[in-house]
Coordinates of C-alpha atoms and ligand atoms in Angstrom, one line a residue:
X511 CA -154.4 -157.3 34.4
X512 CA -154.9 -156.1 30.9
X513 CA -154.4 -152.9 28.9
X514 CA -156.2 -149.6 28.6
X515 CA -156.6 -149.3 24.8
X516 CA -157.7 -146.4 22.6
X517 CA -158.9 -146.9 19.0
X518 CA -158.8 -143.5 17.1
X519 CA -160.8 -143.6 13.8
X520 CA -163.2 -146.2 15.2
X521 CA -165.9 -145.3 12.7
X522 CA -163.6 -145.9 9.7
X523 CA -162.8 -149.0 7.7
X524 CA -159.6 -149.7 9.5
X525 CA -160.8 -148.7 12.9
X526 CA -163.8 -151.0 12.8
X527 CA -161.5 -153.9 11.8
X528 CA -159.2 -153.0 14.6
X529 CA -162.0 -153.5 17.1
X530 CA -163.0 -156.8 15.4
X531 CA -159.5 -158.1 15.5
X532 CA -158.8 -157.0 19.2
X533 CA -161.9 -159.0 20.1
X534 CA -161.2 -162.0 17.9
X535 CA -157.6 -162.4 19.2
X536 CA -158.8 -161.8 22.8
X537 CA -156.3 -159.0 23.2
X538 CA -156.1 -158.4 27.0
X539 CA -158.2 -155.3 27.2
X540 CA -159.2 -153.8 30.6
X541 CA -160.7 -150.7 29.3
X542 CA -161.3 -149.4 25.8
X543 CA -162.1 -146.0 24.4
X544 CA -163.3 -145.5 20.8
X545 CA -162.7 -142.1 19.2
X546 CA -163.6 -140.3 16.0
X547 CA -164.3 -136.8 14.9
X548 CA -166.9 -134.6 16.6
X549 CA -169.4 -135.2 13.8
X550 CA -169.6 -138.9 14.8
X551 CA -170.0 -138.2 18.5
X552 CA -172.1 -141.0 20.0
X553 CA -172.0 -143.3 16.9
X554 CA -172.2 -146.9 18.0
X555 CA -169.5 -149.4 17.0
X556 CA -169.1 -153.1 17.9
X557 CA -166.4 -154.6 20.0
X558 CA -167.1 -158.3 20.3
X559 CA -170.4 -158.7 22.0
X560 CA -170.3 -155.1 23.3
X561 CA -171.6 -151.9 21.6
X562 CA -169.5 -148.8 22.3
X563 CA -170.2 -145.1 21.7
X564 CA -167.6 -143.0 20.1
X565 CA -166.1 -140.0 21.9
X566 CA -164.6 -136.9 20.4
X567 CA -160.8 -137.3 19.7
X568 CA -160.3 -133.6 20.0
X569 CA -161.2 -133.4 23.7
X570 CA -159.9 -136.9 24.8
X571 CA -157.3 -137.0 27.5
X572 CA -154.7 -139.8 26.8
X573 CA -153.2 -139.7 30.3
X574 CA -153.2 -143.2 31.9
X575 CA -153.9 -145.0 28.6
X576 CA -151.4 -147.7 27.5
X577 CA -151.7 -147.8 23.7
X578 CA -153.6 -145.9 21.1
X579 CA -154.2 -147.5 17.7
X580 CA -154.6 -144.6 15.2
X581 CA -156.4 -144.9 11.8
X582 CA -157.4 -141.3 11.1
X583 CA -155.2 -140.1 8.2
X584 CA -152.1 -138.0 8.3
X585 CA -153.6 -134.5 8.8
X586 CA -155.4 -135.4 12.0
X587 CA -152.5 -137.7 13.1
X588 CA -150.2 -134.8 13.0
X589 CA -152.3 -133.0 15.6
X590 CA -153.3 -135.9 17.9
X591 CA -150.4 -138.5 17.8
X592 CA -147.9 -136.2 19.5
X593 CA -150.5 -135.3 22.1
X594 CA -151.1 -139.0 23.0
X595 CA -147.4 -139.8 22.9
X596 CA -146.6 -136.9 25.2
X597 CA -149.3 -138.2 27.7
X598 CA -147.4 -141.5 27.9
X599 CA -149.7 -143.5 25.6
X600 CA -147.8 -145.4 22.9
X601 CA -149.3 -144.6 19.5
X602 CA -149.4 -147.4 16.8
X603 CA -150.2 -145.3 13.7
X604 CA -151.6 -146.4 10.3
X605 CA -151.1 -143.1 8.4
X606 CA -148.0 -142.5 6.4
X607 CA -146.9 -139.5 8.6
X608 CA -144.2 -141.2 10.7
X609 CA -143.2 -144.1 8.4
X610 CA -140.0 -142.5 7.1
X611 CA -139.0 -140.9 10.4
X612 CA -135.7 -142.4 11.5
X613 CA -136.8 -142.1 15.2
X614 CA -140.0 -144.2 14.5
X615 CA -139.9 -147.9 13.9
X616 CA -141.8 -149.2 10.9
X617 CA -142.9 -152.7 11.8
X618 CA -144.4 -155.8 10.2
X619 CA -144.1 -158.4 13.0
X620 CA -143.4 -161.4 10.8
X621 CA -140.4 -159.5 9.4
X622 CA -138.9 -157.1 11.9
X623 CA -140.7 -157.5 15.3
X624 CA -137.5 -156.5 17.2
X625 CA -137.8 -153.0 15.7
X626 CA -140.7 -152.4 18.1
X627 CA -138.2 -151.9 20.9
X628 CA -137.2 -148.6 19.2
X629 CA -140.7 -147.1 20.0
X630 CA -139.4 -145.1 23.0
X631 CA -137.7 -142.3 21.1
X632 CA -141.1 -140.8 20.2
X633 CA -143.6 -143.2 21.8
X634 CA -144.8 -143.9 18.3
X635 CA -144.7 -147.0 16.1
X636 CA -145.7 -146.8 12.4
X637 CA -147.6 -149.4 10.4
X638 CA -146.7 -149.7 6.7
X639 CA -148.7 -149.0 3.6
X640 CA -151.2 -151.9 2.9
X641 CA -149.4 -153.0 -0.3
X642 CA -146.0 -153.0 1.4
X643 CA -147.2 -155.1 4.4
X644 CA -148.3 -158.1 2.4
X645 CA -145.3 -157.9 0.0
X646 CA -142.7 -157.9 2.8
X647 CA -144.3 -160.9 4.5
X648 CA -143.9 -162.8 1.2
X649 CA -140.4 -161.5 0.5
X650 CA -138.8 -162.0 4.0
X651 CA -138.3 -165.8 4.0
X652 CA -137.1 -165.9 0.4
X653 CA -134.6 -163.1 1.2
X654 CA -133.3 -165.0 4.1
X655 CA -132.6 -168.0 1.9
X656 CA -131.4 -166.5 -1.4
X657 CA -130.8 -162.7 -0.9
X658 CA -133.1 -160.6 -3.0
X659 CA -131.5 -158.1 -5.4
X660 CA -134.5 -156.6 -7.2
X661 CA -138.3 -156.7 -7.1
X662 CA -140.6 -155.7 -9.8
X663 CA -144.2 -155.4 -8.5
X664 CA -147.5 -154.5 -10.1
X665 CA -150.4 -154.0 -7.7
X666 CA -154.2 -154.5 -8.1
X667 CA -155.5 -152.5 -5.1
X668 CA -159.1 -152.5 -3.9
X669 CA -161.1 -149.3 -3.3
X670 CA -161.3 -149.8 0.5
X671 CA -157.7 -148.8 0.5
X672 CA -159.1 -145.3 -0.1
X673 CA -161.4 -145.4 2.9
X674 CA -165.2 -145.4 3.2
X675 CA -165.5 -142.8 0.5
X676 CA -163.7 -145.0 -2.0
X677 CA -166.1 -147.9 -1.3
X678 CA -169.1 -145.7 -1.6
X679 CA -167.9 -144.4 -5.0
X680 CA -167.5 -147.8 -6.5
X681 CA -170.9 -148.9 -5.2
X682 CA -172.7 -145.7 -6.5
X683 CA -171.0 -145.8 -9.9
X684 CA -171.7 -149.5 -10.3
X685 CA -175.4 -148.9 -9.7
X686 CA -175.3 -145.8 -12.0
X687 CA -173.9 -147.9 -14.9
X688 CA -177.3 -149.7 -14.9
X689 CA -179.2 -146.5 -14.4
X690 CA -177.7 -143.9 -16.8
X691 CA -179.9 -141.0 -15.5
X692 CA -178.2 -141.4 -12.1
X693 CA -174.8 -139.9 -13.1
X694 CA -172.0 -140.4 -10.5
X695 CA -168.9 -138.6 -11.7
X696 CA -165.5 -139.5 -10.2
X697 CA -164.8 -137.6 -6.9
X698 CA -162.5 -139.7 -4.7
X699 CA -160.8 -141.3 -7.7
X700 CA -159.4 -139.5 -10.7
X701 CA -161.4 -141.4 -13.3
X702 CA -164.5 -143.7 -13.2
X703 CA -163.5 -146.8 -11.1
X704 CA -166.6 -148.9 -11.8
X705 CA -165.8 -151.4 -14.6
X706 CA -162.4 -149.7 -15.0
X707 CA -158.8 -149.8 -13.6
X708 CA -156.8 -146.6 -12.8
X709 CA -152.9 -146.6 -12.8
X710 CA -152.7 -143.8 -10.3
X711 CA -152.8 -144.0 -6.5
X712 CA -151.7 -141.0 -4.4
X713 CA -150.0 -137.9 -5.9
X714 CA -147.5 -137.8 -8.8
X715 CA -143.8 -137.2 -7.9
X716 CA -141.3 -135.3 -10.1
X717 CA -139.8 -138.4 -11.6
X718 CA -143.2 -139.7 -12.8
X719 CA -143.8 -142.4 -10.2
X720 CA -146.7 -142.0 -7.8
X721 CA -146.3 -141.5 -4.0
X722 CA -147.9 -145.0 -3.5
X723 CA -145.2 -146.5 -5.7
X724 CA -142.5 -144.6 -3.9
X725 CA -143.9 -145.8 -0.6
X726 CA -143.5 -149.4 -1.6
X727 CA -139.8 -148.8 -2.4
X728 CA -139.0 -146.7 0.7
X729 CA -140.9 -148.9 3.1
X730 CA -139.5 -152.2 1.8
X731 CA -136.0 -150.8 2.3
X732 CA -136.8 -149.7 5.9
X733 CA -138.5 -152.9 7.0
X734 CA -136.5 -155.6 5.1
X735 CA -133.2 -154.5 3.7
X736 CA -131.9 -151.1 2.4
X737 CA -130.0 -152.9 -0.4
X738 CA -133.1 -154.3 -2.1
X739 CA -134.1 -152.5 -5.3
X740 CA -137.8 -152.2 -5.8
X741 CA -139.8 -150.8 -8.8
X742 CA -143.6 -150.7 -8.5
X743 CA -146.7 -149.9 -10.6
X744 CA -149.7 -149.3 -8.4
X745 CA -153.2 -149.7 -9.9
X746 CA -156.6 -149.2 -8.4
X747 CA -159.1 -151.9 -9.4
X748 CA -162.9 -152.2 -8.9
X749 CA -162.7 -154.6 -6.0
X750 CA -164.1 -153.7 -2.6
X751 CA -161.6 -155.4 -0.3
X752 CA -158.4 -157.3 -0.9
X753 CA -155.2 -156.2 -2.6
X754 CA -153.4 -158.4 -5.2
X755 CA -149.8 -158.1 -6.4
X756 CA -147.9 -159.8 -9.2
X757 CA -144.3 -159.9 -7.9
X758 CA -141.1 -160.7 -9.9
X759 CA -138.1 -161.3 -7.7
X760 CA -134.4 -161.5 -8.7
X761 CA -132.1 -163.2 -6.2
X762 CA -128.3 -163.3 -5.8
X763 CA -128.4 -167.1 -5.3
X764 CA -130.3 -169.7 -7.3
X765 CA -133.7 -170.6 -5.8
X766 CA -135.7 -173.4 -7.2
X767 CA -139.5 -172.8 -7.5
X768 CA -140.2 -176.0 -5.5
X769 CA -137.9 -174.9 -2.7
X770 CA -139.5 -171.4 -2.7
X771 CA -142.9 -173.0 -2.4
X772 CA -141.7 -175.1 0.6
X773 CA -140.1 -172.1 2.3
X774 CA -143.3 -170.0 1.9
X775 CA -145.5 -172.9 3.2
X776 CA -143.5 -173.0 6.5
X777 CA -143.3 -169.2 7.0
X778 CA -145.4 -167.2 9.5
X779 CA -148.4 -165.3 8.2
X780 CA -148.4 -167.1 4.8
X781 CA -150.8 -169.5 3.3
X782 CA -149.7 -171.1 0.0
X783 CA -152.5 -172.1 -2.4
X784 CA -150.8 -173.1 -5.6
X785 CA -152.3 -175.7 -7.8
X786 CA -151.7 -175.6 -11.5
X787 CA -155.3 -176.1 -12.5
X788 CA -158.4 -174.0 -12.9
X789 CA -159.1 -172.1 -9.7
X790 CA -155.9 -173.4 -8.0
X791 CA -155.0 -169.9 -6.8
X792 CA -156.4 -167.2 -4.5
X793 CA -158.3 -164.1 -5.6
X794 CA -159.1 -161.0 -3.5
X795 CA -162.7 -161.9 -2.7
X796 CA -161.5 -165.2 -1.1
X797 CA -159.1 -163.4 1.3
X798 CA -161.6 -161.0 2.9
X799 CA -161.8 -161.4 6.7
X800 CA -158.7 -163.6 6.8
X801 CA -155.4 -163.0 8.5
X802 CA -153.1 -164.7 6.0
X803 CA -151.1 -163.4 3.1
X804 CA -151.9 -165.8 0.4
X805 CA -149.3 -166.9 -2.2
X806 CA -150.2 -168.5 -5.5
X807 CA -148.7 -168.9 -9.0
X808 CA -145.1 -169.6 -7.7
X809 CA -142.9 -170.2 -10.8
X810 CA -139.4 -169.8 -12.2
X811 CA -138.7 -166.7 -14.2
X812 CA -136.8 -168.2 -17.1
X813 CA -135.7 -164.8 -18.5
X814 CA -133.1 -164.1 -15.7
X815 CA -130.6 -166.3 -13.9
X816 CA -132.2 -166.4 -10.4
X817 CA -135.8 -165.3 -10.8
X818 CA -139.1 -166.3 -9.3
X819 CA -142.6 -164.9 -10.1
X820 CA -145.5 -165.1 -7.7
X821 CA -149.0 -163.8 -7.0
X822 CA -149.7 -162.4 -3.5
X823 CA -153.2 -161.5 -2.1
X824 CA -154.3 -160.3 1.3
X825 CA -157.1 -158.4 3.0
X826 CA -155.8 -154.8 3.0
X827 CA -157.9 -153.8 5.9
X828 CA -156.5 -156.6 8.0
X829 CA -152.8 -157.5 7.2
X830 CA -152.5 -154.2 5.4
X831 CA -153.7 -152.2 8.4
X832 CA -155.7 -153.3 11.4
X833 CA -154.3 -156.8 11.9
X834 CA -150.7 -155.6 11.6
X835 CA -151.4 -152.8 14.1
X836 CA -152.9 -155.3 16.6
X837 CA -149.9 -157.6 16.1
X838 CA -147.6 -154.7 16.9
X839 CA -149.6 -154.1 20.0
X840 CA -149.2 -157.7 21.0
X841 CA -145.4 -157.6 20.5
X842 CA -145.2 -154.3 22.5
X843 CA -147.3 -155.9 25.3
X844 CA -145.4 -159.1 25.5
X845 CA -141.9 -157.6 25.2
X846 CA -142.2 -154.2 26.8
X847 CA -145.3 -153.3 28.7
X848 CA -145.9 -156.8 30.1
X849 CA -149.3 -156.4 31.6
X850 CA -151.4 -159.0 29.8
Ligands
NAP689 N1 -157.8 -148.7 4.1 C1 -156.6 -149.3 4.0 O1 -156.4 -150.3 3.4 C2 -155.5 -148.7 4.8 C3 -154.3 -149.4 4.9 C4 -153.2 -148.9 5.6 C5 -153.4 -147.7 6.1 N2 -154.5 -147.0 6.1 C6 -154.6 -145.7 6.7 O2 -155.5 -145.8 7.9 C7 -156.1 -144.5 8.0 C8 -157.6 -144.7 8.1 O3 -158.1 -145.3 6.8 P1 -159.6 -145.8 6.7 O4 -159.5 -146.6 5.4 O5 -160.1 -146.4 7.9 O6 -160.3 -144.4 6.4 P2 -161.9 -144.1 6.6 O7 -162.7 -145.3 6.4 O8 -162.2 -142.9 5.7 O9 -162.0 -143.6 8.1 C9 -161.4 -142.5 8.6 C10 -161.6 -142.4 10.1 O10 -160.8 -141.3 10.6 C11 -161.6 -140.5 11.4 N3 -161.2 -139.1 11.3 C12 -160.9 -138.4 10.1 N4 -160.5 -137.1 10.4 C13 -160.6 -137.0 11.8 C14 -160.4 -135.9 12.7 N5 -159.9 -134.7 12.2 N6 -160.6 -136.2 14.0 C15 -161.0 -137.4 14.4 N7 -161.2 -138.4 13.6 C16 -161.0 -138.2 12.3 C17 -163.0 -140.7 10.8 O11 -164.0 -140.3 11.7 P3 -165.4 -139.7 11.2 O12 -166.2 -141.0 10.9 O13 -166.0 -139.0 12.4 O14 -165.2 -138.9 10.1 C18 -163.0 -142.2 10.6 O15 -163.2 -142.8 11.8 C19 -155.6 -143.6 6.9 O16 -154.4 -143.0 7.4 C20 -155.1 -144.6 5.9 O17 -154.1 -144.1 5.0 C21 -155.6 -147.5 5.4

């Protein structure tokens, strides 16, 4: 016997990846419903060999469904997640709406899988921001060995992190650069993204950091350890899929770069590609479609007592969203619902 699964936001970047990953990982699905807004009613999406037609989220009855994977943005989530949860369907949500709610677990299975057990207070489990997910996968095993004090991270985030509209804007502006009569002013992003980089993701907060930067701080504390200090600079780059991060880590105890490399090699969800030669590292384009968080450029930071620098790359639509949500569903199934 398998599960009755709902995918809400099935026409979006993350929703489509959820369907791919459920099929790839042979998640025990008995029945599946794919939902989107009314304007997409009847749109066809792929689930393995099958083609499914989307239904209207607004009129869907969640009664009798086991789990709903949500990827529809915070505004719509606010309306529909409580409705699903109240009907007894466990919501695994990709928006930021519930991430900081003390009654909702925020989970990256490689780091804090046990937290899933706290789902019952609201019948909701939150998925972190894409940049946080890959970073905490990399930090966790190093923290277990040498206790992290402080992290300084700079991100290089692809446009798919801003949904379908973000990808379209990069595509259209790139074409327009070669055809100057076809002007494509910035709409989704705040400045031209084609052939440019933008040090601004999500809104500005009073202290000058952006909400995206704040999310990396708050979420790392909630998932990994409240004592870790994090400071972030989040930058949008003209890449379609795959987020990269340059991470500087300061530890309480000494950690040699060779030991750090060995620890990371043995850790779940991580692939180390770290040769000190031309091309001996991973770039975003190479991680697309993969499950792993790739780590390269592991090296001592000689400017502090116990410091390591590394380069971390992952598919933001997968580990940063859809894969992580499916992994949470797997943990919930194995440990709680036990149907598969
Ligand atoms: N992309 C990432 O890297 C990433 C990472 C982590 C978390 N997330 C989060 O995941 C969510 C989805 O992101 P995305 O990149 O997949 O966005 P997207 O490509 O723009 O897709 C949005 C999806 O939500 C649906 N939707 C929007 N408003 C709706 C409404 N009122 N009722 C029903 N369906 C509605 C859309 O349906 P229609 O096609 O019918 O409009 C579409 O299926 C967001 O909360 C985002 O913050 C994204």
